[in-house]
Coordinates of C-alpha atoms in Angstrom, one line a residue:
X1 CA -29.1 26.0 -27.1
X2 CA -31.9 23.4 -26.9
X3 CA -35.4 24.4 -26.9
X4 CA -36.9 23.0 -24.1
X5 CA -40.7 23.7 -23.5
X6 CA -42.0 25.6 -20.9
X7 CA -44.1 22.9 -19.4
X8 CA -40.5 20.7 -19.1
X9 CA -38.7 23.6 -17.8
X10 CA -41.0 24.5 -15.4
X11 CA -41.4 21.0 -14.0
X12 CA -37.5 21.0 -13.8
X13 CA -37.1 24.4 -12.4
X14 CA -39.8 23.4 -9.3
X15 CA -37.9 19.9 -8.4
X16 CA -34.5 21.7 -8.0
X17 CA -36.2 24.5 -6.2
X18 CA -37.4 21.8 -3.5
X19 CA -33.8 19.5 -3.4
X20 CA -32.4 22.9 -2.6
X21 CA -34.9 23.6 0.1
X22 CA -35.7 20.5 1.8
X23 CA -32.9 18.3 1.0
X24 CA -33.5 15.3 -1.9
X25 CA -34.4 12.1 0.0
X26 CA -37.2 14.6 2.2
X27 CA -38.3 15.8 -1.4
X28 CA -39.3 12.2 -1.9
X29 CA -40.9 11.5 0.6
X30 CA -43.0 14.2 0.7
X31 CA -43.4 13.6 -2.9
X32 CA -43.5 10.1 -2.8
X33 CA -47.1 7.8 -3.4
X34 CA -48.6 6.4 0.0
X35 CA -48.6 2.5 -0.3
X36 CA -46.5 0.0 -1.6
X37 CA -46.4 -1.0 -5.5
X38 CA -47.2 -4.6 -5.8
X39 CA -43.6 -4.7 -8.3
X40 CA -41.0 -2.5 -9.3
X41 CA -42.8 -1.7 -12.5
X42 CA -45.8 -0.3 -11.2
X43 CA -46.7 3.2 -11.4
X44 CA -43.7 5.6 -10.1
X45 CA -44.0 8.8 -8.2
X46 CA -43.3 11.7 -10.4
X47 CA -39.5 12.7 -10.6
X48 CA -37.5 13.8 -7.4
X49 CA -33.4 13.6 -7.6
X50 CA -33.3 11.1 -9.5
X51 CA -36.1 8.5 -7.9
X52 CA -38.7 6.6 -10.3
X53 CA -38.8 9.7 -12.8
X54 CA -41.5 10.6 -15.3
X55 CA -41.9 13.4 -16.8
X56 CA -45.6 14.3 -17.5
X57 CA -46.5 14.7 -21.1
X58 CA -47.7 18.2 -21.7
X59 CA -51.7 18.6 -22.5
X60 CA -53.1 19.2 -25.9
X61 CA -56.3 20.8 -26.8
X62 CA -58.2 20.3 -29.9
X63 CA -60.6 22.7 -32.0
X64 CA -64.0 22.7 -31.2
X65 CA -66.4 20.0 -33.3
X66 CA -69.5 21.7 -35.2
X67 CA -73.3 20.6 -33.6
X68 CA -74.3 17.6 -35.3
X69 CA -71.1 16.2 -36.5
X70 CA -69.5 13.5 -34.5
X71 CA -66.3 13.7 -33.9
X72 CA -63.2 11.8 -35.0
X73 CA -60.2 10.3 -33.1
X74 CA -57.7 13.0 -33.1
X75 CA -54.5 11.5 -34.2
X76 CA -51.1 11.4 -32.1
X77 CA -49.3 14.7 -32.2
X78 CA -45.8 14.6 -33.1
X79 CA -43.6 14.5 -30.3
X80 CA -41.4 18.2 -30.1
X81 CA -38.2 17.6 -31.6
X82 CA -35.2 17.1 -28.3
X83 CA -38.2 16.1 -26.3
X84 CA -36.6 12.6 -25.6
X85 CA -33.2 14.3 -25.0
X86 CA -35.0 16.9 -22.6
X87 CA -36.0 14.1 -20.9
X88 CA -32.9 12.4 -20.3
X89 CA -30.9 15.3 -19.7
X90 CA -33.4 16.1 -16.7
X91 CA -32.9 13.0 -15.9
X92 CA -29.4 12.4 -15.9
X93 CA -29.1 16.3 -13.9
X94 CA -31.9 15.0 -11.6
X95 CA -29.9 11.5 -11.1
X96 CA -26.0 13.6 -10.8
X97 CA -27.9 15.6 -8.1
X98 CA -29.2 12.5 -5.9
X99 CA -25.7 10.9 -5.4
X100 CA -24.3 14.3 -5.0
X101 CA -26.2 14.5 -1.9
X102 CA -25.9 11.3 -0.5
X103 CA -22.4 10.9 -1.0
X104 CA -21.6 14.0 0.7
X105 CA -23.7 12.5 3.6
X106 CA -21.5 9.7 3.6
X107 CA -18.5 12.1 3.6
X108 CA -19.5 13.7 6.8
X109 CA -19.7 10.1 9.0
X110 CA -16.2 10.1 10.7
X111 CA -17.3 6.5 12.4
X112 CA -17.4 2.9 11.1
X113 CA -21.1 2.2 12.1
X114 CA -22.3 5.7 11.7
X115 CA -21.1 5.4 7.6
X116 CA -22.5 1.6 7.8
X117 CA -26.2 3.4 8.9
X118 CA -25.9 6.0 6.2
X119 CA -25.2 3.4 3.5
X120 CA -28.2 1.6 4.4
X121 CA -30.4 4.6 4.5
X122 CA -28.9 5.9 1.2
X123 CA -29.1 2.5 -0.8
X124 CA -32.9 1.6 0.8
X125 CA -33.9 5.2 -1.0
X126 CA -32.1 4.2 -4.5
X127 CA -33.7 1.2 -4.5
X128 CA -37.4 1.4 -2.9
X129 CA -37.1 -0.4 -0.4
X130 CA -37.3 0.0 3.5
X131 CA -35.3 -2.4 4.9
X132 CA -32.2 -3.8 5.2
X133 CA -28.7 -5.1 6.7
X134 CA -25.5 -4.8 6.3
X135 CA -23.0 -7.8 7.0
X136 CA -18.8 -6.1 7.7
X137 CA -16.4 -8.9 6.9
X138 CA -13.8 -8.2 5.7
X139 CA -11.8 -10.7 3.5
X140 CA -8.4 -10.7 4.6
X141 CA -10.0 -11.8 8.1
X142 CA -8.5 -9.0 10.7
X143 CA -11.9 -7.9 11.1
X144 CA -13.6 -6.4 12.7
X145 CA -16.6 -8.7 11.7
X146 CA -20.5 -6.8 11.9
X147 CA -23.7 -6.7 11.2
X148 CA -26.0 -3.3 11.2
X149 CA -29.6 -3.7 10.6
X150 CA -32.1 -1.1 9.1
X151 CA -35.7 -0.9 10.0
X152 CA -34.5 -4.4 11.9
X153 CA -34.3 -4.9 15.2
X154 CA -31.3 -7.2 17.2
X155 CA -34.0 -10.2 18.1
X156 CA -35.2 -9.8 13.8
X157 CA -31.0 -10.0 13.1
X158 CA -30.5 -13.0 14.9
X159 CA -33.8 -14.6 12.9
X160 CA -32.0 -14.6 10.2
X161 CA -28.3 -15.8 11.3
X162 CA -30.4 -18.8 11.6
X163 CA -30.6 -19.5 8.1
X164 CA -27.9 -21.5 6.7
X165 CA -25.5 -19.0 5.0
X166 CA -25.6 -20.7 1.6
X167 CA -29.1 -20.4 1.5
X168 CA -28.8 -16.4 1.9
X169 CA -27.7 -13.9 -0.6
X170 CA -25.2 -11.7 1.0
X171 CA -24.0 -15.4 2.3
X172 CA -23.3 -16.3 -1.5
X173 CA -21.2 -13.2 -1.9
X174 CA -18.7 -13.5 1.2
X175 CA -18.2 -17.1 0.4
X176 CA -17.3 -16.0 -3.1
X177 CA -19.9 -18.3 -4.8
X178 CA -20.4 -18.3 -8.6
X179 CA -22.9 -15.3 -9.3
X180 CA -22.6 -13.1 -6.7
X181 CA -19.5 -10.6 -8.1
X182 CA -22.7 -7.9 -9.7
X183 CA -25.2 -9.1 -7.0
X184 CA -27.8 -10.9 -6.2
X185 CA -31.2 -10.3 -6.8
X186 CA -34.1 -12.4 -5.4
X187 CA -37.3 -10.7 -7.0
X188 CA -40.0 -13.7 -5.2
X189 CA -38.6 -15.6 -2.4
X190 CA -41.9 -17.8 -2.0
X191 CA -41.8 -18.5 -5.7
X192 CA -38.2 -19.3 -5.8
X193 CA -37.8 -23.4 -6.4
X194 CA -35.5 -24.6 -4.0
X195 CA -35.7 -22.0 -1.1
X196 CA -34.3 -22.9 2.2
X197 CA -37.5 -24.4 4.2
X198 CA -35.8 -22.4 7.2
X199 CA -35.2 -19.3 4.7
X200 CA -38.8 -19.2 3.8
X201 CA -39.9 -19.7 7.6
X202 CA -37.6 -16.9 8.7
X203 CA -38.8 -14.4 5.8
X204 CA -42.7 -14.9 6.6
X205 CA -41.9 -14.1 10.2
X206 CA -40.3 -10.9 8.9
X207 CA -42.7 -10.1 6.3
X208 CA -40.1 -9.4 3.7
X209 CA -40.7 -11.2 0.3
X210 CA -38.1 -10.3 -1.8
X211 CA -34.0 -9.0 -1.5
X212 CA -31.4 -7.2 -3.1
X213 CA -28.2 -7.9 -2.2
X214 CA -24.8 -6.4 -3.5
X215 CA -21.1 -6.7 -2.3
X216 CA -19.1 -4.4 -0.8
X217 CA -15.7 -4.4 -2.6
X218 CA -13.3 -1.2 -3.0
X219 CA -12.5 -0.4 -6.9
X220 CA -8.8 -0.7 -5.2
X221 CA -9.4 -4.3 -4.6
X222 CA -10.6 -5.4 -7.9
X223 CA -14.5 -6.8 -8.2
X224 CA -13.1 -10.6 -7.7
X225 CA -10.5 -10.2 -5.1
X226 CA -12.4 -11.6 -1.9
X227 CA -9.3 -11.0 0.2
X228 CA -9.8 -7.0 -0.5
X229 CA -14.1 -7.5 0.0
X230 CA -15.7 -5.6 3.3
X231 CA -19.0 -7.2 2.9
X232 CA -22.2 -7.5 1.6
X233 CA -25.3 -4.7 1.4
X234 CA -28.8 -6.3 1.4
X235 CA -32.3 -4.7 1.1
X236 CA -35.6 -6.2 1.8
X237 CA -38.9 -5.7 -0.1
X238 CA -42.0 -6.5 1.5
X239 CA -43.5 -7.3 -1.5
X240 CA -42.2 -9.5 -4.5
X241 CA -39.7 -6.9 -6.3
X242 CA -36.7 -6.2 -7.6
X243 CA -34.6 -2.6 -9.1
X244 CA -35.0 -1.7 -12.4
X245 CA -32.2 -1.0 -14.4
X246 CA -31.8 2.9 -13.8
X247 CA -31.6 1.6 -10.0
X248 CA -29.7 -1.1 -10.5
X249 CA -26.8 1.3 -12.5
X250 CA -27.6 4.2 -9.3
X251 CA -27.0 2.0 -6.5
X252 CA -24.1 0.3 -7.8
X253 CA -22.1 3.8 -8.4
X254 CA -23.3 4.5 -4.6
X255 CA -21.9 1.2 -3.1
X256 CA -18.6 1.4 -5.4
X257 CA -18.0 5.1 -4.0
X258 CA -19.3 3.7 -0.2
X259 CA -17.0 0.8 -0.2
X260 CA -13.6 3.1 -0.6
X261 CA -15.3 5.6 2.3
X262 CA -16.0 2.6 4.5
X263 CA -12.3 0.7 3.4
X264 CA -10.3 4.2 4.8
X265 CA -12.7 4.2 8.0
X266 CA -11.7 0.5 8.5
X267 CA -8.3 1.6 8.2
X268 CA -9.0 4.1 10.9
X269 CA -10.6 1.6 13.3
X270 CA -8.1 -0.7 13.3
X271 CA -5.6 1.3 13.9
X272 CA -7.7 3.1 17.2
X273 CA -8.1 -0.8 18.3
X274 CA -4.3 -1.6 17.9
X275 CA -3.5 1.6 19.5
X276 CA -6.1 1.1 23.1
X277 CA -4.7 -2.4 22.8
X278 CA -1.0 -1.4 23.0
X279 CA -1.9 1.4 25.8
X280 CA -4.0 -1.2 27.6
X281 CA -1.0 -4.0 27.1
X282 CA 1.6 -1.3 28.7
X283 CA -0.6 -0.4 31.6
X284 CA -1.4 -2.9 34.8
X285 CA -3.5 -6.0 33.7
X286 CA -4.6 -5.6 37.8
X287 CA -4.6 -3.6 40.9
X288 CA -2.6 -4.2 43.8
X289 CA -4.3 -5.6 46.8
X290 CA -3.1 -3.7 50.1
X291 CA -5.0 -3.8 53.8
X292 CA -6.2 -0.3 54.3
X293 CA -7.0 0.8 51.1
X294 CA -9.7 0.4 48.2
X295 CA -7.9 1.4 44.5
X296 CA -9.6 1.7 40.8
X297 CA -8.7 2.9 37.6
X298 CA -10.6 4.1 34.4
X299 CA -8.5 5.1 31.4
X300 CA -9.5 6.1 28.1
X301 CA -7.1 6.2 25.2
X302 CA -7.3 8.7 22.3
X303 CA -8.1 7.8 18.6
X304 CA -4.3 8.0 18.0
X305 CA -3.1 6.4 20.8
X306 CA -1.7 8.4 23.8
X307 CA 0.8 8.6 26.4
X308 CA -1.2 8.8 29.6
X309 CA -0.4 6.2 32.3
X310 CA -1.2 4.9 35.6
X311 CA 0.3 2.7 38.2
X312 CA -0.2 1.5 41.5
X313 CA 2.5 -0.8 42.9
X314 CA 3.2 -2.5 46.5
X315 CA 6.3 -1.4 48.6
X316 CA 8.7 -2.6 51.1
X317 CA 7.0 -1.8 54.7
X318 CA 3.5 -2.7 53.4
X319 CA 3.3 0.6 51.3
X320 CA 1.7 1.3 48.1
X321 CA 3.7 3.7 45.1
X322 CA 1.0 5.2 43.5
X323 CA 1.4 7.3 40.2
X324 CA -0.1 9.0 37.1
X325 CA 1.5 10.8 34.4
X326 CA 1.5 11.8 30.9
X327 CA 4.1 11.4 27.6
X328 CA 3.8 14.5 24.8
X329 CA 2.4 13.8 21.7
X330 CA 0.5 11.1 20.2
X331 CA 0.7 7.2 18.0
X332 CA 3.0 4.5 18.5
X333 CA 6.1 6.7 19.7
X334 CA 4.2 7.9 22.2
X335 CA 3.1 4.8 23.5
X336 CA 6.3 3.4 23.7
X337 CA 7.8 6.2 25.8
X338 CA 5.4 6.0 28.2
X339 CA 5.7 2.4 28.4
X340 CA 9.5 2.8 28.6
X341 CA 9.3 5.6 31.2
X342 CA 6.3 3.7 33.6
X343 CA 8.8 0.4 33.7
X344 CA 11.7 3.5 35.0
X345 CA 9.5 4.5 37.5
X346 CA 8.4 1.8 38.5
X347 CA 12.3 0.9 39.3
X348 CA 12.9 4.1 40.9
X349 CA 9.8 3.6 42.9
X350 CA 11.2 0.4 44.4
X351 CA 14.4 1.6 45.4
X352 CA 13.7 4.4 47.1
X353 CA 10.0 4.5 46.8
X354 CA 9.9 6.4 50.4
X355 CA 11.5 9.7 48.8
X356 CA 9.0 11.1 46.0
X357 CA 11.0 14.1 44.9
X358 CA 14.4 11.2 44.2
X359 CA 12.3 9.3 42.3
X360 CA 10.8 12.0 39.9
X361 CA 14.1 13.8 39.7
X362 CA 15.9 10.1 38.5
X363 CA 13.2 9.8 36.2
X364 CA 14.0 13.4 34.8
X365 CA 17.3 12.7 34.3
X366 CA 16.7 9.7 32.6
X367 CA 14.6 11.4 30.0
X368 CA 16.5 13.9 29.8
X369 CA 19.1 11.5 28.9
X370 CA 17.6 9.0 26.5
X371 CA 14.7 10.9 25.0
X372 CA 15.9 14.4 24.8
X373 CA 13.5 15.6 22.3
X374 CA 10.4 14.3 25.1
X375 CA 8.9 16.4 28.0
X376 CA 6.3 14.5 30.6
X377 CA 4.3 15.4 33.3
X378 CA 4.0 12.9 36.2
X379 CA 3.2 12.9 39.8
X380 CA 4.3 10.0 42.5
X381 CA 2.7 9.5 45.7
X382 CA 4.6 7.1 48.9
X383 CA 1.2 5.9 50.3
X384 CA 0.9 4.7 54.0
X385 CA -2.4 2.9 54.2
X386 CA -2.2 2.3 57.8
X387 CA -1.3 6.0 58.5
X388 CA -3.6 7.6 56.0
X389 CA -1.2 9.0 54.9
X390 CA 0.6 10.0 51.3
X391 CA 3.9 11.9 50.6
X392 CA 3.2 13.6 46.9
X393 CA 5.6 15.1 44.3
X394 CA 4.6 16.3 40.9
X395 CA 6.1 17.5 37.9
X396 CA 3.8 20.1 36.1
X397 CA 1.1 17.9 36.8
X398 CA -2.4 18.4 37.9
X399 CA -3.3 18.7 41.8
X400 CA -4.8 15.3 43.5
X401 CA -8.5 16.3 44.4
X402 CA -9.5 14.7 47.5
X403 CA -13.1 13.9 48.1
X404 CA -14.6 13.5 51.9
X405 CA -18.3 13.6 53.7
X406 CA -17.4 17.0 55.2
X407 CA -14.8 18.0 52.3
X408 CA -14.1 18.4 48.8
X409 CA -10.6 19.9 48.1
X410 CA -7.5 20.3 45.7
X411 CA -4.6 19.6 47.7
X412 CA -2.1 22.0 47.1
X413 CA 0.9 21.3 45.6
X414 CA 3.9 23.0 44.8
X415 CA 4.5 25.1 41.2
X416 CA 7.2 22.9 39.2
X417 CA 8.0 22.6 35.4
X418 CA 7.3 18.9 33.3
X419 CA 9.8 16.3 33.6
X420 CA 13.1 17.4 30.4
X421 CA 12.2 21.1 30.6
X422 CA 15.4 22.1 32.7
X423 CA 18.3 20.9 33.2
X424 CA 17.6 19.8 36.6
X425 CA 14.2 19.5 37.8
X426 CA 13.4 19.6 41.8
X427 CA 10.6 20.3 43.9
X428 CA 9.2 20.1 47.6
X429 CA 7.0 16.9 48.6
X430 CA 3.6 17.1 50.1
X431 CA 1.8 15.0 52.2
X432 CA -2.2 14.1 52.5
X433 CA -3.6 13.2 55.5
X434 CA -6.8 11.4 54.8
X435 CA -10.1 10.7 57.5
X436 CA -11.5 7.0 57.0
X437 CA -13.8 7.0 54.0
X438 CA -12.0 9.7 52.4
X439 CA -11.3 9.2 48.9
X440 CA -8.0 10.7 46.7
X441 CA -8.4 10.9 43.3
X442 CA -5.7 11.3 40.9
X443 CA -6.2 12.1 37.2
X444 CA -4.4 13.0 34.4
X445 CA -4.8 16.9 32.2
X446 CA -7.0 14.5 29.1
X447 CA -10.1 14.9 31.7
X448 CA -9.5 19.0 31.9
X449 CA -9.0 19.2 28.1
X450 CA -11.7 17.1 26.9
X451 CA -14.5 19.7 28.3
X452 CA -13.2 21.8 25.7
X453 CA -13.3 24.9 28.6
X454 CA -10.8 26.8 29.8
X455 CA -8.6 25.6 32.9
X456 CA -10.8 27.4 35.1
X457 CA -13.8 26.3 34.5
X458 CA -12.3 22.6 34.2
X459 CA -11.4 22.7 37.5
X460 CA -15.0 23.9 38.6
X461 CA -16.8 21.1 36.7
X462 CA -14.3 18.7 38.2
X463 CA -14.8 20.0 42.0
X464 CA -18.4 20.4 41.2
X465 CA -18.8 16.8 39.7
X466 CA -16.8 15.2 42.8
X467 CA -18.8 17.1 45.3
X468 CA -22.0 15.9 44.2
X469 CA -21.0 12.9 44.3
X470 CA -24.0 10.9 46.4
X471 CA -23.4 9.3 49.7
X472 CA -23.5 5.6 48.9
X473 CA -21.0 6.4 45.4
X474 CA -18.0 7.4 47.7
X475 CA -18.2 4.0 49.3
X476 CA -17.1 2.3 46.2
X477 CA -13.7 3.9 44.6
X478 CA -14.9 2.7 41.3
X479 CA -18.4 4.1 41.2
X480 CA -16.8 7.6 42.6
X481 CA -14.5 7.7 39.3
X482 CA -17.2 6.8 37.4
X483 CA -19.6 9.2 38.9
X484 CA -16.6 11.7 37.7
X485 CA -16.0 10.7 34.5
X486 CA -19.8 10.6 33.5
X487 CA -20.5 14.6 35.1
X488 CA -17.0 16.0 33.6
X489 CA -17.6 14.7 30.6
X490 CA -20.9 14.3 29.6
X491 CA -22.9 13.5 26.4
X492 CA -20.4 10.8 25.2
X493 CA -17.2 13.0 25.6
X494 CA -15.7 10.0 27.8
X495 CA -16.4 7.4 25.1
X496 CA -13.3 5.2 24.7
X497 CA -12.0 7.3 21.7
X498 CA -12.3 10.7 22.4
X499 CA -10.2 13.6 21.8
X500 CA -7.2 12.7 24.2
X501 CA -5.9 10.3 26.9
X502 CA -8.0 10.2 30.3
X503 CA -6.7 8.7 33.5
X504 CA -8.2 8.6 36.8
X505 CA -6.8 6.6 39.6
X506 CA -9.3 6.4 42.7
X507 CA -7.4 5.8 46.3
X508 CA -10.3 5.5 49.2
X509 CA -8.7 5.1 52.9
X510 CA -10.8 2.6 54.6

């Protein structure tokens, strides 16, 4: 075992004691020296996780000199023997400890920008600076293409898009110019010979005076593949400055470890993108114009894609189909069922639009039929504008909720089973009668299951959200959903890629 002094242990012993507590990067701070070092090799805090450690040397006392005699220069004490290895050791456990916690901090971001904020935060801390951007591009050009800025705002981002991109450092990297594979370090812009005149102009606006920059490449990719590079990670100094070489070595195990976390979230993105794009691509580019009524849509499509659909097309007789209904499970399968059993309907509808309860019960048989292993919900409504007027039929879908001045209701429909659960599915028709102004809104079981509450209370929030709905909202079919969607499901739970599906088709009577 090695004999590590008291004073050593001690100093160790406290520093853990406050990661554990407060976290590492608020034990530096707290820690941390108020100003700025005019260069990297100025005085450094004392040692917290891993950040500009020293290790005080321990005090020494010597014996008392006798009246009269004048003392002489005490020589150098011997170092303890291990003292140096102490030191590293603490060092190395102090340094272990520090990308412990922020990689686990990257670990928990589940988002593309959110893990682009956190690798900024985390590499400004390793590094001493405050500032900083990020630049996503990735190499094989599929995007999508970024930038994030810390401690900058969007007018201080576009400052510097101004600058000609040889000129800038994380411009060098993505272009794959000689130098730039370990990073680029720019320890004195102003002193720099041959600085951009519009570099140097944009950096005094800013006040920063020195960068570090460093690419963003997955180990998977191999450090000189620019087809498999993300990007480019820069920091900003306000003074002249550059890492040493115990942050030079941190940072670059940070970024290696960030680039394969942010490569799988790309992964992820894309794939949500392709998926709202294929949903969006299946579902109508357009609403239907018809005398009498006022229509609108909102859908929002789940990280995996879903199989919730809408529709709204004109029939013979100047009527209007109107229909909403969701495909089980979730990804591309899904997608293309419902695609495949909209375009059905949408048949049926034409045919013999005027008879709900045919139509659903020739799209049941056609599931049934082709896509045996596949249930759906769906409800079909024959609207008559100039009536008022829709016949409904619905297969183990959610009621229509209709929304007046002088009423808020759920119109009741009957109890049936989701399209391919029996062998033969039929039930009874409905019809709405609607006053002028009245609005019928139509919505698929995503917007109940993305409170997270139990059916009941779904309903509640949903009846509650529609009735207090203001006066001048119920004019407009589209501000009425969106009224909806914003009360049902508040605090971002109708962002674009929730949890599941959401459809809501708005029909105001005029």
């Amino acid at each position: 075992m090695l004999d590590i002094s008291l004073r050593v242990r001690v100093h160790v012993e406290t520093l853990l004691a406050a990661q554990n507590d407060m976290g590492v990067c608020d034990a530096f701070e707290q820690y941390a020296l108020v100003g700025k070092p005019d260069a990297m090799n100025a005085p450094h805090p004392p040692k917290v996780a891993g950040i500009d450690s020293t290790v005080p040397s321990p005090a020494h006392t010597v014996a008392p000199v006798a009246a009269g005699t004048s003392p002489a220069a005490p020589p150098n004490p011997p170092a303890p023997p291990g003292a140096v290895l102490q030191d590293r050791l603490a060092g190395w456990v102090s340094d272990l400890t520090t990308l412990h916690e922020l990689t686990e901090r990257l670990t928990r971001t589940s988002a593309l920008d959110a893990a682009l904020q956190e690798l900024l935060r985390a590499g400004a801390a390793l590094v001493g600076a405050r500032r900083g951007l990020v630049v996503l591009e990735p190499g094989d050009g599929l995007g999508p293409d970024t930038t994030i800025g810390l401690g900058l705002a969007r007018a201080d981002l576009g400052h510097i898009e101004t600058v000609p991109r040889s000129a800038l450092s994380y411009g060098r990297i993505l272009d794959g110019l000689p130098g730039g594979e370990d990073g680029v370090a720019e320890p004195d812009l102003f002193a720099e010979e041959g600085l951009d005149p519009r570099h140097r102009e944009v950096a005094a606006r800013l006040g920063y005076a020195a960068s570090y920059a460093v690419p963003l490449t997955p180990e998977s990719a191999g450090s000189t593949d620019s087809a498999g590079r993300l990007g480019a990670v820069v920091w900003l100094y306000d003074e002249p400055a550059e890492p040493n070489e115990r942050q030079h070595h941190l940072v670059g195990l940070y970024v290696r470890y960030a680039a394969e976390h942010l490569a799988r979230l790309l992964e992820l993105e894309r794939t949500r993108t392709a998926m709202a794009t294929m949903s969006d691509e299946l579902l109508p580019a357009r609403l239907p114009r018809v005398a009498g009524v006022q229509l609108a849509a909102r859908h929002r499509t789940g990280p995996r894609g879903g199989g919730d659909w809408y529709d709204a097309l004109p029939l013979p007789d100047a009527a209007l189909g109107l229909a909403v209904g969701s495909v089980t499970g979730a990804g591309p399968s899904a997608v293309a069922a419902m695609g495949r059993l909209r375009a059905s309907l949408r048949a049926y509808a034409v045919m013999e639009g005027e008879d709900p309860v045919a139509v659903l019960s020739d799209l049941e048989l056609l599931l049934r039929l082709t896509e045996p292993a596949r249930s759906a919900t769906a409800l079909f409504g024959y609207c008559e504008p100039a009536a008022r007027k829709i016949t409904l039929a619905g297969a183990g879908h959610s009621p229509p909720l209709l929304i007046g001045q002088r009423r808020t209701e759920f119109v009741e429909t009957s109890v049936s089973a989701p399209l391919g659960m029996l062998a033969c599915w039929e039930a009874p028709s409905v019809e709405i009668l609607a006053e002028p102004g009245e609005t019928v809104l139509l919505y698929t079981d995503g917007l109940l299951h993305r409170t997270g509450e139990t059916t009941d209370r779904a309903f509640a929030r949903l009846h509650a959200a529609a009735a207090g709905a203001p006066r001048a909202l119920r004019r407009d079919p589209g501000a009425l959903a969106d009224h909806v969607l914003r009360n049902v499901l508040p605090d971002g739970l109708d962002a674009a890629d929730g949890a599941e599906d959401v459809v809501l088709l708005a029909v105001r009577f005029e």
